[in-house]
PDB file of C-alpha atoms in Angstrom:
ATOM      1  CA  UNK G   1      23.536   2.478 -24.382  1.00  0.00           C
ATOM      2  CA  UNK G   2      23.568   5.916 -25.927  1.00  0.00           C
ATOM      3  CA  UNK G   3      24.273   6.315 -29.618  1.00  0.00           C
ATOM      4  CA  UNK G   4      27.340   8.337 -30.610  1.00  0.00           C
ATOM      5  CA  UNK G   5      25.236  11.412 -31.455  1.00  0.00           C
ATOM      6  CA  UNK G   6      23.246  11.218 -28.214  1.00  0.00           C
ATOM      7  CA  UNK G   7      26.424  10.684 -26.178  1.00  0.00           C
ATOM      8  CA  UNK G   8      27.886  13.828 -27.754  1.00  0.00           C
ATOM      9  CA  UNK G   9      24.823  15.848 -26.736  1.00  0.00           C
ATOM     10  CA  UNK G  10      24.965  14.548 -23.155  1.00  0.00           C
ATOM     11  CA  UNK G  11      28.709  15.261 -22.961  1.00  0.00           C
ATOM     12  CA  UNK G  12      28.148  18.815 -24.266  1.00  0.00           C
ATOM     13  CA  UNK G  13      25.601  19.535 -21.535  1.00  0.00           C
ATOM     14  CA  UNK G  14      27.960  18.186 -18.876  1.00  0.00           C
ATOM     15  CA  UNK G  15      30.782  20.257 -20.320  1.00  0.00           C
ATOM     16  CA  UNK G  16      28.751  23.476 -20.059  1.00  0.00           C
ATOM     17  CA  UNK G  17      28.289  22.746 -16.339  1.00  0.00           C
ATOM     18  CA  UNK G  18      31.957  21.898 -15.872  1.00  0.00           C
ATOM     19  CA  UNK G  19      31.421  18.158 -15.301  1.00  0.00           C
ATOM     20  CA  UNK G  20      33.998  15.698 -16.602  1.00  0.00           C
ATOM     21  CA  UNK G  21      33.019  12.983 -19.079  1.00  0.00           C
ATOM     22  CA  UNK G  22      35.143   9.848 -19.289  1.00  0.00           C
ATOM     23  CA  UNK G  23      35.138   6.943 -21.703  1.00  0.00           C
ATOM     24  CA  UNK G  24      33.772   4.799 -18.868  1.00  0.00           C
ATOM     25  CA  UNK G  25      30.537   6.779 -18.557  1.00  0.00           C
ATOM     26  CA  UNK G  26      30.118   8.587 -21.864  1.00  0.00           C
ATOM     27  CA  UNK G  27      27.689   5.999 -23.311  1.00  0.00           C
ATOM     28  CA  UNK G  28      25.701   5.457 -20.088  1.00  0.00           C
ATOM     29  CA  UNK G  29      22.297   7.105 -19.947  1.00  0.00           C
ATOM     30  CA  UNK G  30      22.159   9.802 -17.261  1.00  0.00           C
ATOM     31  CA  UNK G  31      19.999   9.249 -14.176  1.00  0.00           C
ATOM     32  CA  UNK G  32      19.080  12.275 -12.059  1.00  0.00           C
ATOM     33  CA  UNK G  33      17.270  12.119  -8.705  1.00  0.00           C
ATOM     34  CA  UNK G  34      16.766  15.664  -7.343  1.00  0.00           C
ATOM     35  CA  UNK G  35      15.428  16.112  -3.811  1.00  0.00           C
ATOM     36  CA  UNK G  36      11.854  17.339  -3.359  1.00  0.00           C
ATOM     37  CA  UNK G  37      13.186  20.645  -1.978  1.00  0.00           C
ATOM     38  CA  UNK G  38      14.662  21.464  -5.418  1.00  0.00           C
ATOM     39  CA  UNK G  39      13.808  24.900  -6.759  1.00  0.00           C
ATOM     40  CA  UNK G  40      12.510  25.704 -10.238  1.00  0.00           C
ATOM     41  CA  UNK G  41      15.942  27.104 -11.207  1.00  0.00           C
ATOM     42  CA  UNK G  42      17.799  23.962 -10.118  1.00  0.00           C
ATOM     43  CA  UNK G  43      15.311  21.799 -12.004  1.00  0.00           C
ATOM     44  CA  UNK G  44      14.872  23.879 -15.180  1.00  0.00           C
ATOM     45  CA  UNK G  45      18.157  25.764 -15.325  1.00  0.00           C
ATOM     46  CA  UNK G  46      19.001  29.445 -15.428  1.00  0.00           C
ATOM     47  CA  UNK G  47      20.618  31.457 -12.672  1.00  0.00           C
ATOM     48  CA  UNK G  48      23.206  34.180 -13.059  1.00  0.00           C
ATOM     49  CA  UNK G  49      25.327  32.277 -15.618  1.00  0.00           C
ATOM     50  CA  UNK G  50      22.556  30.450 -17.533  1.00  0.00           C
ATOM     51  CA  UNK G  51      23.434  26.958 -16.365  1.00  0.00           C
ATOM     52  CA  UNK G  52      21.475  23.822 -17.387  1.00  0.00           C
ATOM     53  CA  UNK G  53      19.175  22.284 -14.783  1.00  0.00           C
ATOM     54  CA  UNK G  54      18.338  18.741 -13.737  1.00  0.00           C
ATOM     55  CA  UNK G  55      15.995  18.185 -16.698  1.00  0.00           C
ATOM     56  CA  UNK G  56      18.849  18.950 -19.100  1.00  0.00           C
ATOM     57  CA  UNK G  57      21.330  16.796 -17.175  1.00  0.00           C
ATOM     58  CA  UNK G  58      18.727  14.014 -17.610  1.00  0.00           C
ATOM     59  CA  UNK G  59      18.637  14.549 -21.401  1.00  0.00           C
ATOM     60  CA  UNK G  60      18.416  11.137 -23.160  1.00  0.00           C
ATOM     61  CA  UNK G  61      18.121   9.564 -19.709  1.00  0.00           C
ATOM     62  CA  UNK G  62      15.952   9.319 -16.627  1.00  0.00           C
ATOM     63  CA  UNK G  63      14.629  11.938 -14.209  1.00  0.00           C
ATOM     64  CA  UNK G  64      13.264  10.288 -11.049  1.00  0.00           C
ATOM     65  CA  UNK G  65      11.183  12.433  -8.692  1.00  0.00           C
ATOM     66  CA  UNK G  66      10.577  10.580  -5.444  1.00  0.00           C
ATOM     67  CA  UNK G  67       7.865  11.926  -3.099  1.00  0.00           C
ATOM     68  CA  UNK G  68       6.305  13.650  -6.108  1.00  0.00           C
ATOM     69  CA  UNK G  69       3.626  15.499  -4.129  1.00  0.00           C
ATOM     70  CA  UNK G  70       6.266  17.021  -1.820  1.00  0.00           C
ATOM     71  CA  UNK G  71       7.655  19.104  -4.689  1.00  0.00           C
ATOM     72  CA  UNK G  72       6.219  22.610  -4.890  1.00  0.00           C
ATOM     73  CA  UNK G  73       3.294  22.727  -7.284  1.00  0.00           C
ATOM     74  CA  UNK G  74       4.877  25.526  -9.331  1.00  0.00           C
ATOM     75  CA  UNK G  75       8.032  23.451  -9.799  1.00  0.00           C
ATOM     76  CA  UNK G  76       6.007  20.465 -11.047  1.00  0.00           C
ATOM     77  CA  UNK G  77       3.907  22.605 -13.377  1.00  0.00           C
ATOM     78  CA  UNK G  78       7.077  23.990 -14.952  1.00  0.00           C
ATOM     79  CA  UNK G  79       7.831  20.484 -16.263  1.00  0.00           C
ATOM     80  CA  UNK G  80       4.802  20.459 -18.555  1.00  0.00           C
ATOM     81  CA  UNK G  81       6.350  22.293 -21.513  1.00  0.00           C
ATOM     82  CA  UNK G  82       9.699  20.432 -21.620  1.00  0.00           C
ATOM     83  CA  UNK G  83       7.852  17.106 -21.307  1.00  0.00           C
ATOM     84  CA  UNK G  84       5.899  18.075 -24.424  1.00  0.00           C
ATOM     85  CA  UNK G  85       8.671  19.645 -26.502  1.00  0.00           C
ATOM     86  CA  UNK G  86      11.860  17.952 -25.281  1.00  0.00           C
ATOM     87  CA  UNK G  87      13.610  21.272 -24.647  1.00  0.00           C
ATOM     88  CA  UNK G  88      13.492  24.270 -22.319  1.00  0.00           C
ATOM     89  CA  UNK G  89      13.687  27.971 -23.213  1.00  0.00           C
ATOM     90  CA  UNK G  90      14.996  30.239 -20.459  1.00  0.00           C
ATOM     91  CA  UNK G  91      14.589  33.984 -20.831  1.00  0.00           C
ATOM     92  CA  UNK G  92      16.156  36.433 -18.385  1.00  0.00           C
ATOM     93  CA  UNK G  93      17.009  40.112 -18.518  1.00  0.00           C
ATOM     94  CA  UNK G  94      20.540  39.519 -19.816  1.00  0.00           C
ATOM     95  CA  UNK G  95      20.212  36.281 -21.813  1.00  0.00           C
ATOM     96  CA  UNK G  96      18.017  33.872 -23.732  1.00  0.00           C
ATOM     97  CA  UNK G  97      19.076  30.250 -23.955  1.00  0.00           C
ATOM     98  CA  UNK G  98      17.645  26.935 -25.107  1.00  0.00           C
ATOM     99  CA  UNK G  99      18.737  23.691 -23.473  1.00  0.00           C
ATOM    100  CA  UNK G 100      17.774  20.184 -24.655  1.00  0.00           C
ATOM    101  CA  UNK G 101      15.573  18.320 -22.158  1.00  0.00           C
ATOM    102  CA  UNK G 102      14.259  15.096 -23.668  1.00  0.00           C
ATOM    103  CA  UNK G 103      14.052  12.825 -20.652  1.00  0.00           C
ATOM    104  CA  UNK G 104      11.958   9.993 -19.273  1.00  0.00           C
ATOM    105  CA  UNK G 105      10.138  11.098 -16.133  1.00  0.00           C
ATOM    106  CA  UNK G 106       9.285   8.674 -13.350  1.00  0.00           C
ATOM    107  CA  UNK G 107       7.476   9.904 -10.250  1.00  0.00           C
ATOM    108  CA  UNK G 108       6.702   8.023  -7.046  1.00  0.00           C
ATOM    109  CA  UNK G 109       4.296   9.077  -4.306  1.00  0.00           C
ATOM    110  CA  UNK G 110       2.207   7.818  -1.404  1.00  0.00           C
ATOM    111  CA  UNK G 111      -1.583   7.590  -1.869  1.00  0.00           C
ATOM    112  CA  UNK G 112      -2.151  10.050   1.016  1.00  0.00           C
ATOM    113  CA  UNK G 113      -0.114  11.937   3.658  1.00  0.00           C
ATOM    114  CA  UNK G 114      -0.119   9.004   6.117  1.00  0.00           C
ATOM    115  CA  UNK G 115       0.567   6.507   3.331  1.00  0.00           C
ATOM    116  CA  UNK G 116      -2.204   4.000   4.132  1.00  0.00           C
ATOM    117  CA  UNK G 117      -5.123   5.045   1.935  1.00  0.00           C
ATOM    118  CA  UNK G 118      -6.533   1.904   0.317  1.00  0.00           C
ATOM    119  CA  UNK G 119      -4.376  -0.394   2.447  1.00  0.00           C
ATOM    120  CA  UNK G 120      -6.153  -3.660   3.243  1.00  0.00           C
ATOM    121  CA  UNK G 121      -4.624  -4.063   6.706  1.00  0.00           C
ATOM    122  CA  UNK G 122      -3.813  -0.623   8.051  1.00  0.00           C
ATOM    123  CA  UNK G 123      -6.326   2.132   8.583  1.00  0.00           C
ATOM    124  CA  UNK G 124      -5.811   5.486   6.899  1.00  0.00           C
ATOM    125  CA  UNK G 125      -5.716   8.423   9.346  1.00  0.00           C
ATOM    126  CA  UNK G 126      -6.430  11.071   6.704  1.00  0.00           C
ATOM    127  CA  UNK G 127      -9.799  12.732   6.144  1.00  0.00           C
ATOM    128  CA  UNK G 128     -11.208  12.877   2.591  1.00  0.00           C
ATOM    129  CA  UNK G 129     -10.518  16.628   2.555  1.00  0.00           C
ATOM    130  CA  UNK G 130      -6.878  16.052   3.529  1.00  0.00           C
ATOM    131  CA  UNK G 131      -6.405  13.485   0.755  1.00  0.00           C
ATOM    132  CA  UNK G 132      -8.025  15.831  -1.779  1.00  0.00           C
ATOM    133  CA  UNK G 133      -5.639  18.645  -0.806  1.00  0.00           C
ATOM    134  CA  UNK G 134      -2.709  16.237  -1.016  1.00  0.00           C
ATOM    135  CA  UNK G 135      -3.632  14.975  -4.492  1.00  0.00           C
ATOM    136  CA  UNK G 136      -4.476  18.485  -5.708  1.00  0.00           C
ATOM    137  CA  UNK G 137      -0.746  19.188  -5.883  1.00  0.00           C
ATOM    138  CA  UNK G 138      -0.816  17.197  -9.146  1.00  0.00           C
ATOM    139  CA  UNK G 139      -2.829  18.974 -11.806  1.00  0.00           C
ATOM    140  CA  UNK G 140      -4.750  17.231 -14.563  1.00  0.00           C
ATOM    141  CA  UNK G 141      -2.544  18.727 -17.325  1.00  0.00           C
ATOM    142  CA  UNK G 142       0.572  17.389 -15.587  1.00  0.00           C
ATOM    143  CA  UNK G 143      -0.899  13.884 -15.203  1.00  0.00           C
ATOM    144  CA  UNK G 144      -1.872  13.996 -18.882  1.00  0.00           C
ATOM    145  CA  UNK G 145       1.828  13.935 -19.683  1.00  0.00           C
ATOM    146  CA  UNK G 146       2.383  10.599 -17.941  1.00  0.00           C
ATOM    147  CA  UNK G 147       2.030   7.592 -20.224  1.00  0.00           C
ATOM    148  CA  UNK G 148       1.576   5.056 -17.406  1.00  0.00           C
ATOM    149  CA  UNK G 149      -0.051   5.573 -14.010  1.00  0.00           C
ATOM    150  CA  UNK G 150       0.331   2.384 -11.974  1.00  0.00           C
ATOM    151  CA  UNK G 151      -0.840   1.792  -8.422  1.00  0.00           C
ATOM    152  CA  UNK G 152       1.259  -0.674  -6.427  1.00  0.00           C
ATOM    153  CA  UNK G 153      -0.174  -2.347  -3.306  1.00  0.00           C
ATOM    154  CA  UNK G 154       1.942  -2.630  -0.178  1.00  0.00           C
ATOM    155  CA  UNK G 155       3.643  -5.954   0.515  1.00  0.00           C
ATOM    156  CA  UNK G 156       2.922  -7.913   3.677  1.00  0.00           C
ATOM    157  CA  UNK G 157       5.887  -8.981   5.807  1.00  0.00           C
ATOM    158  CA  UNK G 158       5.413 -12.560   4.578  1.00  0.00           C
ATOM    159  CA  UNK G 159       5.525 -11.461   0.931  1.00  0.00           C
ATOM    160  CA  UNK G 160       8.511  -9.235   1.636  1.00  0.00           C
ATOM    161  CA  UNK G 161      10.598 -11.850   3.464  1.00  0.00           C
ATOM    162  CA  UNK G 162       9.526 -15.193   2.029  1.00  0.00           C
ATOM    163  CA  UNK G 163       8.778 -14.497  -1.607  1.00  0.00           C
ATOM    164  CA  UNK G 164      11.663 -15.844  -3.713  1.00  0.00           C
ATOM    165  CA  UNK G 165      13.549 -13.276  -5.710  1.00  0.00           C
ATOM    166  CA  UNK G 166      12.781 -13.209  -9.419  1.00  0.00           C
ATOM    167  CA  UNK G 167      16.015 -13.815 -11.295  1.00  0.00           C
ATOM    168  CA  UNK G 168      15.668 -11.995 -14.572  1.00  0.00           C
ATOM    169  CA  UNK G 169      18.028 -11.755 -17.467  1.00  0.00           C
ATOM    170  CA  UNK G 170      18.581  -8.006 -17.901  1.00  0.00           C
ATOM    171  CA  UNK G 171      20.682  -8.492 -21.036  1.00  0.00           C
ATOM    172  CA  UNK G 172      17.836 -10.355 -22.750  1.00  0.00           C
ATOM    173  CA  UNK G 173      15.370  -7.629 -21.732  1.00  0.00           C
ATOM    174  CA  UNK G 174      17.708  -4.927 -23.028  1.00  0.00           C
ATOM    175  CA  UNK G 175      18.023  -6.751 -26.334  1.00  0.00           C
ATOM    176  CA  UNK G 176      14.219  -6.775 -26.669  1.00  0.00           C
ATOM    177  CA  UNK G 177      14.037  -3.054 -25.838  1.00  0.00           C
ATOM    178  CA  UNK G 178      16.786  -2.212 -28.330  1.00  0.00           C
ATOM    179  CA  UNK G 179      15.102  -4.335 -30.995  1.00  0.00           C
ATOM    180  CA  UNK G 180      11.767  -2.572 -30.418  1.00  0.00           C
ATOM    181  CA  UNK G 181      13.334   0.882 -30.444  1.00  0.00           C
ATOM    182  CA  UNK G 182      15.124   0.090 -33.700  1.00  0.00           C
ATOM    183  CA  UNK G 183      11.816  -1.042 -35.205  1.00  0.00           C
ATOM    184  CA  UNK G 184      10.055   2.142 -34.124  1.00  0.00           C
ATOM    185  CA  UNK G 185      12.746   4.456 -35.451  1.00  0.00           C
ATOM    186  CA  UNK G 186      12.847   2.603 -38.787  1.00  0.00           C
ATOM    187  CA  UNK G 187       9.058   2.888 -39.118  1.00  0.00           C
ATOM    188  CA  UNK G 188       8.372   6.290 -37.518  1.00  0.00           C
ATOM    189  CA  UNK G 189      11.782   8.039 -37.669  1.00  0.00           C
ATOM    190  CA  UNK G 190      11.194   8.611 -33.916  1.00  0.00           C
ATOM    191  CA  UNK G 191      10.213   6.523 -30.890  1.00  0.00           C
ATOM    192  CA  UNK G 192       6.489   5.994 -30.365  1.00  0.00           C
ATOM    193  CA  UNK G 193       6.397   8.543 -27.546  1.00  0.00           C
ATOM    194  CA  UNK G 194       7.431  11.243 -30.033  1.00  0.00           C
ATOM    195  CA  UNK G 195       4.902  10.441 -32.774  1.00  0.00           C
ATOM    196  CA  UNK G 196       3.140  13.624 -33.867  1.00  0.00           C
ATOM    197  CA  UNK G 197      -0.638  13.786 -33.565  1.00  0.00           C
ATOM    198  CA  UNK G 198      -1.026  14.171 -37.328  1.00  0.00           C
ATOM    199  CA  UNK G 199       0.833  10.862 -37.871  1.00  0.00           C
ATOM    200  CA  UNK G 200      -1.200   8.836 -35.361  1.00  0.00           C
ATOM    201  CA  UNK G 201      -3.898   7.614 -37.823  1.00  0.00           C
ATOM    202  CA  UNK G 202      -1.191   6.221 -40.121  1.00  0.00           C
ATOM    203  CA  UNK G 203       1.205   4.699 -37.582  1.00  0.00           C
ATOM    204  CA  UNK G 204      -1.344   3.703 -34.933  1.00  0.00           C
ATOM    205  CA  UNK G 205      -4.250   2.719 -37.170  1.00  0.00           C
ATOM    206  CA  UNK G 206      -7.412   1.499 -35.409  1.00  0.00           C
ATOM    207  CA  UNK G 207     -10.507  -0.075 -36.913  1.00  0.00           C
ATOM    208  CA  UNK G 208     -13.860   1.691 -36.630  1.00  0.00           C
ATOM    209  CA  UNK G 209     -15.013  -0.927 -34.110  1.00  0.00           C
ATOM    210  CA  UNK G 210     -11.899  -0.354 -31.990  1.00  0.00           C
ATOM    211  CA  UNK G 211     -12.387   3.419 -32.099  1.00  0.00           C
ATOM    212  CA  UNK G 212     -16.020   3.182 -30.946  1.00  0.00           C
ATOM    213  CA  UNK G 213     -15.155   0.796 -28.113  1.00  0.00           C
ATOM    214  CA  UNK G 214     -12.160   2.877 -27.028  1.00  0.00           C
ATOM    215  CA  UNK G 215     -14.206   6.109 -27.131  1.00  0.00           C
ATOM    216  CA  UNK G 216     -16.783   4.614 -24.768  1.00  0.00           C
ATOM    217  CA  UNK G 217     -14.112   3.499 -22.316  1.00  0.00           C
ATOM    218  CA  UNK G 218     -12.322   6.848 -22.440  1.00  0.00           C
ATOM    219  CA  UNK G 219     -15.577   8.733 -21.823  1.00  0.00           C
ATOM    220  CA  UNK G 220     -15.970   6.722 -18.621  1.00  0.00           C
ATOM    221  CA  UNK G 221     -12.405   7.509 -17.592  1.00  0.00           C
ATOM    222  CA  UNK G 222     -12.919  11.186 -18.425  1.00  0.00           C
ATOM    223  CA  UNK G 223      -9.464  11.665 -19.936  1.00  0.00           C
ATOM    224  CA  UNK G 224      -8.336  14.527 -22.155  1.00  0.00           C
ATOM    225  CA  UNK G 225      -7.463  14.325 -25.849  1.00  0.00           C
ATOM    226  CA  UNK G 226      -3.754  14.431 -24.951  1.00  0.00           C
ATOM    227  CA  UNK G 227      -4.170  11.405 -22.660  1.00  0.00           C
ATOM    228  CA  UNK G 228      -6.158   9.627 -25.394  1.00  0.00           C
ATOM    229  CA  UNK G 229      -3.264  10.000 -27.831  1.00  0.00           C
ATOM    230  CA  UNK G 230      -0.828   8.725 -25.200  1.00  0.00           C
ATOM    231  CA  UNK G 231      -2.946   5.634 -24.530  1.00  0.00           C
ATOM    232  CA  UNK G 232      -2.953   4.834 -28.256  1.00  0.00           C
ATOM    233  CA  UNK G 233       0.849   5.262 -28.398  1.00  0.00           C
ATOM    234  CA  UNK G 234       1.255   2.919 -25.435  1.00  0.00           C
ATOM    235  CA  UNK G 235      -0.951   0.355 -27.198  1.00  0.00           C
ATOM    236  CA  UNK G 236       1.270   0.677 -30.286  1.00  0.00           C
ATOM    237  CA  UNK G 237       4.351   0.054 -28.114  1.00  0.00           C
ATOM    238  CA  UNK G 238       2.760  -3.006 -26.499  1.00  0.00           C
ATOM    239  CA  UNK G 239       2.024  -4.321 -30.000  1.00  0.00           C
ATOM    240  CA  UNK G 240       5.630  -3.665 -31.037  1.00  0.00           C
ATOM    241  CA  UNK G 241       6.993  -5.532 -28.010  1.00  0.00           C
ATOM    242  CA  UNK G 242       4.795  -8.508 -28.898  1.00  0.00           C
ATOM    243  CA  UNK G 243       5.841  -8.411 -32.546  1.00  0.00           C
ATOM    244  CA  UNK G 244       2.378  -7.503 -33.834  1.00  0.00           C
ATOM    245  CA  UNK G 245       2.016  -5.391 -36.971  1.00  0.00           C
ATOM    246  CA  UNK G 246      -1.458  -4.186 -35.931  1.00  0.00           C
ATOM    247  CA  UNK G 247      -2.845  -2.854 -32.661  1.00  0.00           C
ATOM    248  CA  UNK G 248      -5.168  -5.562 -31.355  1.00  0.00           C
ATOM    249  CA  UNK G 249      -7.974  -5.219 -28.793  1.00  0.00           C
ATOM    250  CA  UNK G 250      -5.750  -6.849 -26.159  1.00  0.00           C
ATOM    251  CA  UNK G 251      -3.110  -4.143 -26.658  1.00  0.00           C
ATOM    252  CA  UNK G 252      -5.671  -1.368 -26.189  1.00  0.00           C
ATOM    253  CA  UNK G 253      -7.088  -3.049 -23.089  1.00  0.00           C
ATOM    254  CA  UNK G 254      -3.642  -3.367 -21.551  1.00  0.00           C
ATOM    255  CA  UNK G 255      -2.848   0.276 -22.290  1.00  0.00           C
ATOM    256  CA  UNK G 256      -6.093   1.291 -20.575  1.00  0.00           C
ATOM    257  CA  UNK G 257      -5.289  -0.851 -17.537  1.00  0.00           C
ATOM    258  CA  UNK G 258      -1.944   0.903 -17.243  1.00  0.00           C
ATOM    259  CA  UNK G 259      -3.831   4.205 -17.027  1.00  0.00           C
ATOM    260  CA  UNK G 260      -6.416   3.264 -14.366  1.00  0.00           C
ATOM    261  CA  UNK G 261      -5.779   4.186 -10.735  1.00  0.00           C
ATOM    262  CA  UNK G 262      -7.630   5.661  -7.777  1.00  0.00           C
ATOM    263  CA  UNK G 263      -5.471   8.746  -8.178  1.00  0.00           C
ATOM    264  CA  UNK G 264      -6.740   9.435 -11.697  1.00  0.00           C
ATOM    265  CA  UNK G 265     -10.341   8.612 -10.779  1.00  0.00           C
ATOM    266  CA  UNK G 266     -10.261  10.908  -7.765  1.00  0.00           C
ATOM    267  CA  UNK G 267      -8.788  13.845  -9.673  1.00  0.00           C
ATOM    268  CA  UNK G 268     -11.174  13.412 -12.605  1.00  0.00           C
ATOM    269  CA  UNK G 269     -14.357  12.815 -10.633  1.00  0.00           C
TER     270      UNK G 269
END
């Protein structure tokens, strides 16, 4: 649930747009799911009356972009700055405004236009050139701002229909998340995702051996310095979830695995 201060910020944004906030929903984190036809103004904000956009309505919550590659490239590229800073500046001829926009971004996409690239049972109908054009809608700098890039295989009909449902305990999971977030804020003053680069050596300390091994693996992946810092932050989070004071080799390896995909390899190489 939102803290009192965060709930006040979310309610203020909704109030600017004329949306009602009730006691029933004031502490629920916002979830926004704009359609892939959304314009830059609807996503970022602006317009005649300087209204907040979807990224501000998702402040302290979740922005889910389904069919990520169907969004216009310019619209996706406009997300880079708010993802980095947690706010959006909008300058027009008759106004200048700043809206908060600290949100968690989740994107989902097919591996190619037909959806079957890499499928073990169905043949992809797309040429390599077509797939390259399709993936080119996502730039390297935009992908750098994703902490996790996970490729999910398609389920067979047997797996889909016969696999027993996994009954989880969401309350127990939420307690673990809350506990980890509390730990991070007490140690860092912010969540791990917001650790400044200058504070990384202190908060996410690595041994010389770990640095040399990680450097070799990252050179193979061909990632940028921004992605390197994100991988280290993810490793720190994995360590926090496991109750470890130090980042171990296993945490770094898991963070790297959560960054490997054919999408990244194809765009890099």
